[in-house]
Backbone as ProteinMPNN parsed JSONL, in Angstrom:
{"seq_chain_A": "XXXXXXXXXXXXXXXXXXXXXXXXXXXXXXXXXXXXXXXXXXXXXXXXXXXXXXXXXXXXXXXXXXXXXXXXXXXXXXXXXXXXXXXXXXXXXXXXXXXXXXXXXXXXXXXXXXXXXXXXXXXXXXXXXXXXXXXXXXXXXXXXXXXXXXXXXXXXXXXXXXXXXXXXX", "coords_chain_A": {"N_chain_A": [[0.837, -1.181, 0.0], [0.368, 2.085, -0.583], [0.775, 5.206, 0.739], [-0.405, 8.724, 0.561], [-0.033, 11.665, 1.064], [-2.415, 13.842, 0.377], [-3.229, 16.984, -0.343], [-5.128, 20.002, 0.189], [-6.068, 22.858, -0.695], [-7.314, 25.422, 0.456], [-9.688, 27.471, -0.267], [-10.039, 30.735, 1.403], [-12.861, 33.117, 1.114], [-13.275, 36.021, 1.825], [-12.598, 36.031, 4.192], [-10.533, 37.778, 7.009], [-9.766, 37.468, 9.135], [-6.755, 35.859, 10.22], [-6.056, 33.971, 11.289], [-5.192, 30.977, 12.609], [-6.377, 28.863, 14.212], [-7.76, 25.67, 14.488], [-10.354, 23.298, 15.393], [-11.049, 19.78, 15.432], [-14.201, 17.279, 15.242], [-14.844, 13.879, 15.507], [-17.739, 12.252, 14.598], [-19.383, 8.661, 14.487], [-21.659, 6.348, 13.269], [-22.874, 3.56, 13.513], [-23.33, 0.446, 11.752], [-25.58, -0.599, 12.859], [-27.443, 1.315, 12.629], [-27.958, 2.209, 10.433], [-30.242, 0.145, 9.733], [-31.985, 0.854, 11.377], [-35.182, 2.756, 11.85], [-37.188, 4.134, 14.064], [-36.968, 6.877, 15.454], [-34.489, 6.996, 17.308], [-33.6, 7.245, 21.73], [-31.991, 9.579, 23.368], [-29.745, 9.133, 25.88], [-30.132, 10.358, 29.325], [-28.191, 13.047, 30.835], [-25.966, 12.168, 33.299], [-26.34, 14.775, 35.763], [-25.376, 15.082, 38.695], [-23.758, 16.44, 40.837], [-21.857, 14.972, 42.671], [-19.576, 14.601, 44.811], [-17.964, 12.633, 44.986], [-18.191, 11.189, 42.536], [-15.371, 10.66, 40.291], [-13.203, 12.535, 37.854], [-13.7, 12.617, 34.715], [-11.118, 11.944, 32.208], [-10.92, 13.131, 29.643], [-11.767, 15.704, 30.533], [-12.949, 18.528, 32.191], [-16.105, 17.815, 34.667], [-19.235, 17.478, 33.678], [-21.503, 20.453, 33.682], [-24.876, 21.521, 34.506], [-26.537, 24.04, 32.943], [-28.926, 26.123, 34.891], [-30.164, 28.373, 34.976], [-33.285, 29.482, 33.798], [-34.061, 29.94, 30.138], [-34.876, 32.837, 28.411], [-37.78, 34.295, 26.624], [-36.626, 35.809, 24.375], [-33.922, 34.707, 24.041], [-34.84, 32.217, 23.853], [-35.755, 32.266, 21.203], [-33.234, 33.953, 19.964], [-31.724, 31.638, 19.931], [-33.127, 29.666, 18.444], [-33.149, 31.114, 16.144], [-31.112, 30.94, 14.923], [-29.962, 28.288, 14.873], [-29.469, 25.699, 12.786], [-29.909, 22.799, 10.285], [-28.593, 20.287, 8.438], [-29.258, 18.193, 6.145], [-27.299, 15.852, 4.265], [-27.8, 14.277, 1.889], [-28.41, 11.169, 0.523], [-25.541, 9.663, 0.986], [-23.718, 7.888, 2.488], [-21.678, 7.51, 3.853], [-20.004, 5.816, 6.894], [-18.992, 7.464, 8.794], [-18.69, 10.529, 9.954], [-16.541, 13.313, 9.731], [-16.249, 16.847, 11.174], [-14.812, 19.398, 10.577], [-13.116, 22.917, 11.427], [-12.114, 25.431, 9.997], [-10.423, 27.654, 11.245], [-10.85, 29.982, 13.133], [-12.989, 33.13, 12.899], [-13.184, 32.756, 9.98], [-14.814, 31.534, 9.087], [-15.091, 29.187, 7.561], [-16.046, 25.564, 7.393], [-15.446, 22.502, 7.23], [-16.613, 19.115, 6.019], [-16.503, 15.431, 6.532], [-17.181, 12.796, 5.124], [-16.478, 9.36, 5.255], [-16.025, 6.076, 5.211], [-15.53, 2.904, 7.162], [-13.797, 1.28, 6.491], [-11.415, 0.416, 3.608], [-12.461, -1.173, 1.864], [-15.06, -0.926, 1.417], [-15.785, 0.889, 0.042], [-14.072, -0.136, -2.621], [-16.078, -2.122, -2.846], [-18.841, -1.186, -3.266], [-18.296, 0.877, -5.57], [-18.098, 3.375, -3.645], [-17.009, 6.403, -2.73], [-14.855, 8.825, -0.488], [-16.483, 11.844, 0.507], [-16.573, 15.039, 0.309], [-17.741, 17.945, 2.289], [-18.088, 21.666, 1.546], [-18.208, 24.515, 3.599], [-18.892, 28.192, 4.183], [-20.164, 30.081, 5.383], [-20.741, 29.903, 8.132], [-20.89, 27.0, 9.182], [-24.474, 26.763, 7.98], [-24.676, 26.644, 5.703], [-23.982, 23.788, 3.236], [-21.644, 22.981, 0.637], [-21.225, 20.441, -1.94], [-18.343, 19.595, -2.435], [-16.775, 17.464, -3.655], [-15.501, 16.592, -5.762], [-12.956, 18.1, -5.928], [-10.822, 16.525, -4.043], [-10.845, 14.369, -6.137], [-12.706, 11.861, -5.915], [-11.924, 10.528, -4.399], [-10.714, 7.973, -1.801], [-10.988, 8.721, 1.761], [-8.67, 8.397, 4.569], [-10.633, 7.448, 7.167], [-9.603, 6.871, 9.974], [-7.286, 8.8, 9.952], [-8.26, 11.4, 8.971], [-8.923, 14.555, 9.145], [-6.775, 17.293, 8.878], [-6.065, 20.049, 10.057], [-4.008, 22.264, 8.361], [-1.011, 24.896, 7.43], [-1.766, 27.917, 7.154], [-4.588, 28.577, 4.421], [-5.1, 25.884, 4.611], [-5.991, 22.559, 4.191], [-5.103, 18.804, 5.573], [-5.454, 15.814, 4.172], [-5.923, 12.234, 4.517], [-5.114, 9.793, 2.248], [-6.055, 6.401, 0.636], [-4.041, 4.976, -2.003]], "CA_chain_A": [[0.0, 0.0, 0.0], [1.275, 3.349, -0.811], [0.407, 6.266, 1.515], [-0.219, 9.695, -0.139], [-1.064, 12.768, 1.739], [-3.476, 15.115, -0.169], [-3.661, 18.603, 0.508], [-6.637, 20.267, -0.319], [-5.866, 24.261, -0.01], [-9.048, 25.811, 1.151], [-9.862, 29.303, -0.421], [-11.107, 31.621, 2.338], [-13.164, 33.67, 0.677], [-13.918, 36.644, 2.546], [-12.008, 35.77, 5.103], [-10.363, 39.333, 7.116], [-8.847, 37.197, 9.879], [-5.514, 35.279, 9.894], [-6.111, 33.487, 12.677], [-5.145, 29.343, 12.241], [-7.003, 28.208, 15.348], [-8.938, 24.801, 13.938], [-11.075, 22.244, 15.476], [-12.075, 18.792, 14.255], [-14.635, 16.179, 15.814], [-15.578, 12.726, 14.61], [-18.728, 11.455, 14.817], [-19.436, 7.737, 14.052], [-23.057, 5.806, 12.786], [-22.626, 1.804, 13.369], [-24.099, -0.375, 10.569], [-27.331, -0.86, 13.246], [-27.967, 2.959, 13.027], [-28.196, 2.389, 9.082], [-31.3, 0.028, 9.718], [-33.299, 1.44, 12.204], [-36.538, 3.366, 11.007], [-37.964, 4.372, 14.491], [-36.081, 7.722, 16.481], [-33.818, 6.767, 19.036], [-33.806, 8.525, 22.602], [-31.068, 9.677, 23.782], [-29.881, 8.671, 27.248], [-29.837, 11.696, 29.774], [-26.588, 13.024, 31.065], [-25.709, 12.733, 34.909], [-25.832, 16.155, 36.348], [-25.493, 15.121, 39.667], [-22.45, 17.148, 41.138], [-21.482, 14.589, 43.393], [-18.033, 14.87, 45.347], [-17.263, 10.81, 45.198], [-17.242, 10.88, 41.231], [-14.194, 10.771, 39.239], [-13.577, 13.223, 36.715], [-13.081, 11.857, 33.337], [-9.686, 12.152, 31.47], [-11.334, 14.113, 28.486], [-12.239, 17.647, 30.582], [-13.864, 18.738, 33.565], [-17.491, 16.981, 34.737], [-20.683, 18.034, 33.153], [-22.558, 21.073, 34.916], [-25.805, 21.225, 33.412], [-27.394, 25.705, 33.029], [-29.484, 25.966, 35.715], [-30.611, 29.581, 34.448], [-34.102, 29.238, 32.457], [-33.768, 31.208, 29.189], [-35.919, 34.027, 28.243], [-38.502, 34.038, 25.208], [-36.219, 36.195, 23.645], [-33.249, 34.481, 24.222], [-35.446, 31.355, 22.901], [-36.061, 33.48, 19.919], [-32.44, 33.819, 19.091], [-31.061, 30.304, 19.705], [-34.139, 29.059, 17.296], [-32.869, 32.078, 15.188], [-29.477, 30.564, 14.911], [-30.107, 26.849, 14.825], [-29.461, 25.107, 11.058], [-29.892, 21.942, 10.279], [-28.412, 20.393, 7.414], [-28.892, 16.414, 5.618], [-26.457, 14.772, 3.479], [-29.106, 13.496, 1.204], [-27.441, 10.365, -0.797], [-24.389, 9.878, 1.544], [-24.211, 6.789, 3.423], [-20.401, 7.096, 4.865], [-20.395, 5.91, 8.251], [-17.743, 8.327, 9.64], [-18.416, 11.946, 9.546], [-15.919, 14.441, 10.507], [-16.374, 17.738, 11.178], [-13.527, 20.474, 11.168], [-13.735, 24.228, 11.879], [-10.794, 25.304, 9.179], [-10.101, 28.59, 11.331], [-11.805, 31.386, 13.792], [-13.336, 33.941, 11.796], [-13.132, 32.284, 8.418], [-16.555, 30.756, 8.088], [-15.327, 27.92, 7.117], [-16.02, 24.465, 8.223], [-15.509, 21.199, 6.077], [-17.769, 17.925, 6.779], [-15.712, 14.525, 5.722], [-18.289, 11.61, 4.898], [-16.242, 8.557, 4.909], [-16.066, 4.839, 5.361], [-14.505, 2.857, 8.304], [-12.317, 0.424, 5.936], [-11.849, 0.6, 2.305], [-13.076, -2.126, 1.424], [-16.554, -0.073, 1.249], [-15.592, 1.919, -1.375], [-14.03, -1.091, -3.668], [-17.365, -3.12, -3.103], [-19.584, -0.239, -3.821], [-18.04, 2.122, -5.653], [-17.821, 4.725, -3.743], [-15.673, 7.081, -2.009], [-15.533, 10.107, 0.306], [-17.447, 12.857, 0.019], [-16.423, 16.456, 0.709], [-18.437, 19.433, 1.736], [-17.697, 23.078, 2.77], [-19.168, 25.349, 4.139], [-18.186, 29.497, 4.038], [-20.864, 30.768, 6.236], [-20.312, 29.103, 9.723], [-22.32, 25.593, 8.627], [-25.456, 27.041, 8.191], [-25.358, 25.634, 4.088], [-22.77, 22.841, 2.442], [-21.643, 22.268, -0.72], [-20.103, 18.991, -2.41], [-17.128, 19.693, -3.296], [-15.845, 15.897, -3.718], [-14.166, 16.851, -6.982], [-11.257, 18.911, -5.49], [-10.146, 15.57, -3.941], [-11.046, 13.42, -7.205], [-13.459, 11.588, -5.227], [-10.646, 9.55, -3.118], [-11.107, 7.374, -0.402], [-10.126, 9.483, 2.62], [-9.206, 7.197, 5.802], [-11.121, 7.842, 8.67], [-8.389, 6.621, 11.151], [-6.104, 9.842, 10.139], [-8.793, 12.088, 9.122], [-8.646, 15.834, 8.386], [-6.153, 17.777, 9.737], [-6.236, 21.856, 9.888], [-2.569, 22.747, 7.826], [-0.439, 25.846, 7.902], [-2.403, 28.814, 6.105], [-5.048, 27.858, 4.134], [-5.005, 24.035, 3.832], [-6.107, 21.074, 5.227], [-4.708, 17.885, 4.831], [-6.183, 14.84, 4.201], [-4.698, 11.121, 4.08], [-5.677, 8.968, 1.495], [-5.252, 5.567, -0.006], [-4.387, 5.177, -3.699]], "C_chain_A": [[0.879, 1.24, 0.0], [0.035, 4.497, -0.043], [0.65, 7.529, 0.685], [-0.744, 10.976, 0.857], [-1.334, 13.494, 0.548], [-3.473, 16.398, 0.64], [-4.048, 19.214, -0.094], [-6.04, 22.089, 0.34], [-7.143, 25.037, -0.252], [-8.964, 27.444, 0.648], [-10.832, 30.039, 0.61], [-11.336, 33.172, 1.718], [-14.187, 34.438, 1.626], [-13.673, 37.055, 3.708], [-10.665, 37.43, 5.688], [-9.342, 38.747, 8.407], [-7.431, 36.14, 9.643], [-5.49, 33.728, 10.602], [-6.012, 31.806, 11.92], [-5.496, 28.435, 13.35], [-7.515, 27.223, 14.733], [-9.009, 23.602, 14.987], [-11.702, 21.149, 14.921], [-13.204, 18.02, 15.654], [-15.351, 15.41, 15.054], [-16.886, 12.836, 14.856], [-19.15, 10.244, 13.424], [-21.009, 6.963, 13.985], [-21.86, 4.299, 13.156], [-23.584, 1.401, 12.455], [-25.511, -0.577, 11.371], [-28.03, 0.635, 13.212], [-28.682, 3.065, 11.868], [-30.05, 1.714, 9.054], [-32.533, 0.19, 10.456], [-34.105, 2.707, 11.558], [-37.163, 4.051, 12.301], [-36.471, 5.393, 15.222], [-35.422, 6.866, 17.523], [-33.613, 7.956, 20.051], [-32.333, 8.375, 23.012], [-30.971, 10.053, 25.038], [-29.477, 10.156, 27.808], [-28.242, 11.641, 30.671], [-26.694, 12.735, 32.759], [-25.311, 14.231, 35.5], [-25.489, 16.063, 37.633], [-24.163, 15.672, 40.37], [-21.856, 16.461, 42.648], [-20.105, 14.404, 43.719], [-16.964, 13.376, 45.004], [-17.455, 10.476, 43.334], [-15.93, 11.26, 40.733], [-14.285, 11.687, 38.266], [-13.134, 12.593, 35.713], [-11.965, 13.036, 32.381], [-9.947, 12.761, 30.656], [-11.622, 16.016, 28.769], [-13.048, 16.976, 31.773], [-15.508, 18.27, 33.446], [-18.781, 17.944, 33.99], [-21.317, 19.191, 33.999], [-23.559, 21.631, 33.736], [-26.298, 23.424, 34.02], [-28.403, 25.15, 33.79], [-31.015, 27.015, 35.98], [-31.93, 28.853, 33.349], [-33.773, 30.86, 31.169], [-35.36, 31.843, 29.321], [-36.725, 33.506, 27.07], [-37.583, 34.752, 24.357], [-34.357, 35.612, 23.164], [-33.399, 32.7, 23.33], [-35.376, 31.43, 21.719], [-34.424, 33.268, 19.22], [-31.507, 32.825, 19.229], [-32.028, 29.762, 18.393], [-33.795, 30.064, 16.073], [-31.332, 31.464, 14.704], [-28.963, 29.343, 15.28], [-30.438, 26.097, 13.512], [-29.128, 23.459, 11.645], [-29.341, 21.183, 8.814], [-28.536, 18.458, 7.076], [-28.188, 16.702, 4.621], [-27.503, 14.085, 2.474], [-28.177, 12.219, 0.483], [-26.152, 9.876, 0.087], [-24.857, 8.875, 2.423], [-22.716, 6.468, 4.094], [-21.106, 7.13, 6.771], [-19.775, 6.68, 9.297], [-18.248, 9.403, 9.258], [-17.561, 12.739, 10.596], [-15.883, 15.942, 10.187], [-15.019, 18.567, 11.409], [-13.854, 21.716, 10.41], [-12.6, 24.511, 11.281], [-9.993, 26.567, 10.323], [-11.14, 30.077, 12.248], [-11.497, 32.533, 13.375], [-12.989, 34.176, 10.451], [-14.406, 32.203, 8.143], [-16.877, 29.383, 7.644], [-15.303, 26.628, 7.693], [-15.959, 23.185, 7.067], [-16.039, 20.108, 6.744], [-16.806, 16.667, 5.395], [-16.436, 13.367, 5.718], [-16.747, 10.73, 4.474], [-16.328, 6.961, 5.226], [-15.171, 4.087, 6.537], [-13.666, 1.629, 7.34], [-12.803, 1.131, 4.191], [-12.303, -0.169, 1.427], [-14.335, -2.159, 0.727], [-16.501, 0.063, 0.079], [-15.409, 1.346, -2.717], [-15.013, -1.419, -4.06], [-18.394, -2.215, -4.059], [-19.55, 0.537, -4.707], [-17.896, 3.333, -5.438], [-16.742, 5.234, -2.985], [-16.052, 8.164, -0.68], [-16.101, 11.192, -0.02], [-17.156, 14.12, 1.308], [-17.113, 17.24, 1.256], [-17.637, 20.659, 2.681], [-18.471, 23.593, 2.283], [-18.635, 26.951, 3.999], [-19.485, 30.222, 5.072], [-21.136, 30.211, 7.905], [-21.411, 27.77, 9.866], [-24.245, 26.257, 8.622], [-25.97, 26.114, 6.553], [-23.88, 25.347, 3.533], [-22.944, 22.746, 1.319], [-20.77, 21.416, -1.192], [-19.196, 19.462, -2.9], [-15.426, 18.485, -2.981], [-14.917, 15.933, -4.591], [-13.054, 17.333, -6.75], [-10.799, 17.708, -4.875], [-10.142, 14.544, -4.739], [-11.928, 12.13, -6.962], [-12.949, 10.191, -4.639], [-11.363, 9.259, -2.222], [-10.393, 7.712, 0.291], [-10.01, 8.334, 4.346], [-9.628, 7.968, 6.338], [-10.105, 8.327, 9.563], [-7.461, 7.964, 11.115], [-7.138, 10.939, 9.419], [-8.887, 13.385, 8.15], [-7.783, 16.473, 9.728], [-6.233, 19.242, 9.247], [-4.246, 21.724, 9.536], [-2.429, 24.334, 8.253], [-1.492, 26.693, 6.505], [-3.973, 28.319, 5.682], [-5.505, 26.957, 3.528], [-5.311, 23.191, 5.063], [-5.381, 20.223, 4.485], [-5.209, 16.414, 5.36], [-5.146, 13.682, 3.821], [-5.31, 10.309, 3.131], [-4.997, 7.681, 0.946], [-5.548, 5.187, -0.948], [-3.848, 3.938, -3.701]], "O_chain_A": [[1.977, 1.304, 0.553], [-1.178, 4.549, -0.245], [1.725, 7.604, 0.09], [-1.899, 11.035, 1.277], [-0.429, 13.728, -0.253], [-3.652, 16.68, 1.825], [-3.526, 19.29, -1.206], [-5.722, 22.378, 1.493], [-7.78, 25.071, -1.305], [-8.296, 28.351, 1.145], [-12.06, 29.958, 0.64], [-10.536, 34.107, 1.727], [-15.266, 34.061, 2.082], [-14.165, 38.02, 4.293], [-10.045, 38.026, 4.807], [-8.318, 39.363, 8.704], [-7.355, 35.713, 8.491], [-4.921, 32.682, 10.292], [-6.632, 31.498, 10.902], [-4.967, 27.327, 13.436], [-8.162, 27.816, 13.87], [-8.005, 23.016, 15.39], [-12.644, 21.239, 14.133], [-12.969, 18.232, 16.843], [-16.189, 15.745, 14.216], [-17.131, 13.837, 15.529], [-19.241, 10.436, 12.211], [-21.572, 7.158, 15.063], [-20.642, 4.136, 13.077], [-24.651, 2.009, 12.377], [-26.534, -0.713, 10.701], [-29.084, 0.906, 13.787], [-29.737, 3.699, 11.822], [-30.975, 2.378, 8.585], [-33.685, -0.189, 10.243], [-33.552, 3.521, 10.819], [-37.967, 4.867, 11.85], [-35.35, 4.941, 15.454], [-35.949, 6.188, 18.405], [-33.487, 9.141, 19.743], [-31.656, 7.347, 22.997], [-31.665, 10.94, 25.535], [-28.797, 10.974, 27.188], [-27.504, 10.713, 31.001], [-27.661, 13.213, 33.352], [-24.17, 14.673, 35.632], [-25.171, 17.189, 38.017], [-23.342, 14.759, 40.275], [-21.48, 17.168, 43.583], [-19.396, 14.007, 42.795], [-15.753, 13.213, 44.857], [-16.831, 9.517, 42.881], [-15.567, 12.422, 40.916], [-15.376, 11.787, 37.705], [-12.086, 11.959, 35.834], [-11.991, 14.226, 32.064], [-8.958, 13.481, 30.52], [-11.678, 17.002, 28.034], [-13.488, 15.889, 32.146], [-16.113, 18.331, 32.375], [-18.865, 19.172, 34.013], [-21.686, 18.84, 35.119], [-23.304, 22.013, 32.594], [-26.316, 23.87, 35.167], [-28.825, 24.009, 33.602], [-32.092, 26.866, 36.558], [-31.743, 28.034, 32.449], [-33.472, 32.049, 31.28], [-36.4, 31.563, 29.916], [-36.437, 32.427, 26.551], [-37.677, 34.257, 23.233], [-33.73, 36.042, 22.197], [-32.592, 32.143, 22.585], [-34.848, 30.501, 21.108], [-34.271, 32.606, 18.194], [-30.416, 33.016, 18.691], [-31.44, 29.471, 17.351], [-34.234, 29.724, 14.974], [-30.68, 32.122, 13.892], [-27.88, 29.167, 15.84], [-31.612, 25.902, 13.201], [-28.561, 23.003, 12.637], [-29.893, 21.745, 7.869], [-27.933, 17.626, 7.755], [-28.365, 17.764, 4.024], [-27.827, 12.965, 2.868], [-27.166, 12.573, -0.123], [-25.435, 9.55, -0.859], [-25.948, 8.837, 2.992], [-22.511, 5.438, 4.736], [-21.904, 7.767, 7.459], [-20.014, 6.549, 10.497], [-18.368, 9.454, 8.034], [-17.727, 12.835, 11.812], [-15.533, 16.311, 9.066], [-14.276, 18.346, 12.365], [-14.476, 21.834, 9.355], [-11.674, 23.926, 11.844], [-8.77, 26.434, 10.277], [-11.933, 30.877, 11.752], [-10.384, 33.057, 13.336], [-12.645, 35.207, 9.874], [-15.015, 32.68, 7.185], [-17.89, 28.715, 7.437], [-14.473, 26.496, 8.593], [-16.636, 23.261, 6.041], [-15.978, 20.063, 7.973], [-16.56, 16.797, 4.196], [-16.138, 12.762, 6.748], [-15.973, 11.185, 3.632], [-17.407, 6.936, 5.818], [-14.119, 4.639, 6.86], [-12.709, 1.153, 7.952], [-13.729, 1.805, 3.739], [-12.528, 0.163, 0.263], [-14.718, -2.932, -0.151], [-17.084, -0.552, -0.814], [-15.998, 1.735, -3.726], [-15.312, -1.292, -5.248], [-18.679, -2.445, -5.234], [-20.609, 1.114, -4.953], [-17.676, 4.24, -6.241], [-15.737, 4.604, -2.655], [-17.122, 8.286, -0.084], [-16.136, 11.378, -1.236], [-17.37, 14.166, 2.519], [-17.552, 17.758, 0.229], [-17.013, 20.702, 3.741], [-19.175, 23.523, 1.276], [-17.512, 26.846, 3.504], [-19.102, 31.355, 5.363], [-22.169, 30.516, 8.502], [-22.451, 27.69, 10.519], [-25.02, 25.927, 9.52], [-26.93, 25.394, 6.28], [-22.943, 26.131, 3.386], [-24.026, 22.493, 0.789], [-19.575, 21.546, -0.929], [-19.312, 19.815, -4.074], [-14.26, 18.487, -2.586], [-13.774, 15.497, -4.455], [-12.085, 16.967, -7.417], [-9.686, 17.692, -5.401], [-9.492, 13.588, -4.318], [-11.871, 11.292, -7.861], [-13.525, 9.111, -4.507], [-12.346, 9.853, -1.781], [-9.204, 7.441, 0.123], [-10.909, 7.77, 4.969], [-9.289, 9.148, 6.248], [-9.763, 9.466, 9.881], [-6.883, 8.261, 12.161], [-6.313, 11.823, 9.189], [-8.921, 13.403, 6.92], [-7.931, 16.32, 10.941], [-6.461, 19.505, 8.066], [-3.424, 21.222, 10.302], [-3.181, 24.963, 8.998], [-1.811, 26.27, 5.394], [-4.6, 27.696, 6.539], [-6.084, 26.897, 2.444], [-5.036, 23.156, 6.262], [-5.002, 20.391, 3.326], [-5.321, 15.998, 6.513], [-4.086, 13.787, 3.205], [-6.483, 10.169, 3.478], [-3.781, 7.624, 0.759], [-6.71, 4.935, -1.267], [-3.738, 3.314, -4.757]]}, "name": "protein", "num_of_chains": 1, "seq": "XXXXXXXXXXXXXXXXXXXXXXXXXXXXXXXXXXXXXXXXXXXXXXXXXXXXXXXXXXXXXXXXXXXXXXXXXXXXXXXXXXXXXXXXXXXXXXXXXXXXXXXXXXXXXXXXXXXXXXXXXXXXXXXXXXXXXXXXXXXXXXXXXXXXXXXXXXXXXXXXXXXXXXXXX"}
C-alpha cells in the first residue's frame, strides 16, 4: 500500500482574519444505526455534582445551566439553529472540522470505516464546505477526485489555508 497525503488548499473567501485556530470532531453511525426506522432517545446526562465521582480524562465533569432562558433568548437560539442532511451519503464516519476562527469555514468529511466499502460499492468520500459558519454545504468531492479518505487519520487543519487529508491510492 502506498500512503499519499493530499492537501486540499481551502480558499477563504472573505475571510479578514488570519487566525489558524482549527477544530475537528468525529462522529461515528454503526451499521445498526443504518437500519433502524424508528427515532432513538437519547440517554440523559448525569448532572449530579457529586463529590465521590471521578472526573473523566477528556475535561472537567458536566454542569448542566441551571438559568431558564428568556422568550427572547429562545427566539435567538431558534434564530441561529441550522440543520443540514447529506441526502445520498451513506459514509459511516463523519468528521467535522472548523478550518479557522473567523473564516466561516467548516468542512464535513463523509467517509467509510475500511476501504473495502468503497471497492465493493463504488464509492468514495465525500467532501463538503461550508463558508458561512455551517449554516449551508456544498459537495465539493471533486477537489479531492473523489478519493477514499481514511477515517483513522482524518482531516487535519494545515499551515495557512489548507487542510490535509490522508488517502489511499
Amino acid at each position: 500500500m502506498i500512503w499519499t497525503l493530499v492537501v486540499l488548499h481551502v480558499l477563504l473567501l472573505g475571510a479578514e482574519s488570519s487566525s489558524r485556530g482549527g477544530r475537528t470532531v468525529t462522529f461515528h453511525r454503526t451499521q445498526q444505526d443504518f437500519g433502524r426506522v424508528q427515532a432513538r432517545v437519547r440517554p440523559g446526562r448525569d448532572t449530579s455534582g457529586s463529590s465521590g465521582s471521578t472526573r473523566p480524562v477528556h475535561g472537567p465533569p458536566f454542569t448542566s445551566c441551571r438559568t431558564p432562558l428568556t422568550p427572547v433568548e429562545h427566539k435567538v437560539l431558534d434564530d441561529n439553529t441550522h440543520e443540514t442532511g447529506f441526502n445520498g451519503d451513506d459514509g459511516s464516519y463523519v468528521i467535522l472540522t472548523w478550518v479557522g476562527d473567523g473564516t466561516g469555514v467548516v468542512l464535513v468529511l463523509s467517509t467509510f470505516s475500511a476501504p473495502i466499502d468503497s471497492f465493493i460499492e463504488g464509492g468514495s468520500s465525500r467532501l463538503y464546505r461550508s463558508t458561512d459558519y455551517a449554516k449551508s454545504f456544498h459537495d465539493i468531492s471533486h477537489r479531492i477526485n473523489n478519493t477514499f479518505i481514511r477515517e483513522e487519520f482524518g482531516v487535519s487543519v494545515g499551515p495557512g489555508s489548507s487542510v490535509i487529508l490522508t488517502a489511499d491510492v
